[in-house]
């Protein structure tokens, strides 16, 4: 009797933690946890952890359709009727994850003792800028119309502003590091002047 009772308790426990009603909560928790780990690692300059190790347990972030696949899984496990607000929360959380993973990938290039190519750095930089413009665009705040005020409040409340600050802070840090690198090499290598001029310009623009 005690064995059957224990088996029933285990079944109830497993159903509580694996049912559709709890899966989206677990997804949101894990997405937010991985995002925080990636951003904290990058901002504090720690040795980079592997973003793939952190995310491969539930989704392949390297898949170009990762966001679409994630949202399909969320919708499949959501209770009817579908709440658009919940979907927006999940979508925004996953977009933050994609940006955080991209920032961590950039750190993995620059915080290692091996060699890396400038083209790889540029590719990682371009990806971060693209994600910022695509997922966290800066609205037009010109004027004092009520809609402008609502757009500004939304931009602040949904977390887009902190993500843009963090993203462009990492871009500026990279541009400054490359500028100083080429500046130090320029006296002995005058042929590097185009690279020096490029990153000087980027430091000013970033």
Tab-separated table of C-alpha atoms in Angstrom, residues 1 7 9 16 54 56 78 87 94 128 151 162 200:
chain	number	residue	atom	x	y	z
A	1	UNK	CA	0.000	0.000	0.000
A	7	UNK	CA	3.824	5.939	-6.896
A	9	UNK	CA	2.364	10.874	-5.255
A	16	UNK	CA	2.146	19.193	-11.782
A	54	UNK	CA	22.762	27.319	-21.248
A	56	UNK	CA	20.428	23.798	-25.645
A	78	UNK	CA	-1.064	28.103	-23.414
A	87	UNK	CA	2.392	36.099	-25.850
A	94	UNK	CA	13.060	35.654	-25.997
A	128	UNK	CA	24.107	42.996	-32.250
A	151	UNK	CA	5.095	55.543	-27.005
A	162	UNK	CA	17.847	49.157	-20.886
A	200	UNK	CA	38.055	56.412	-34.360
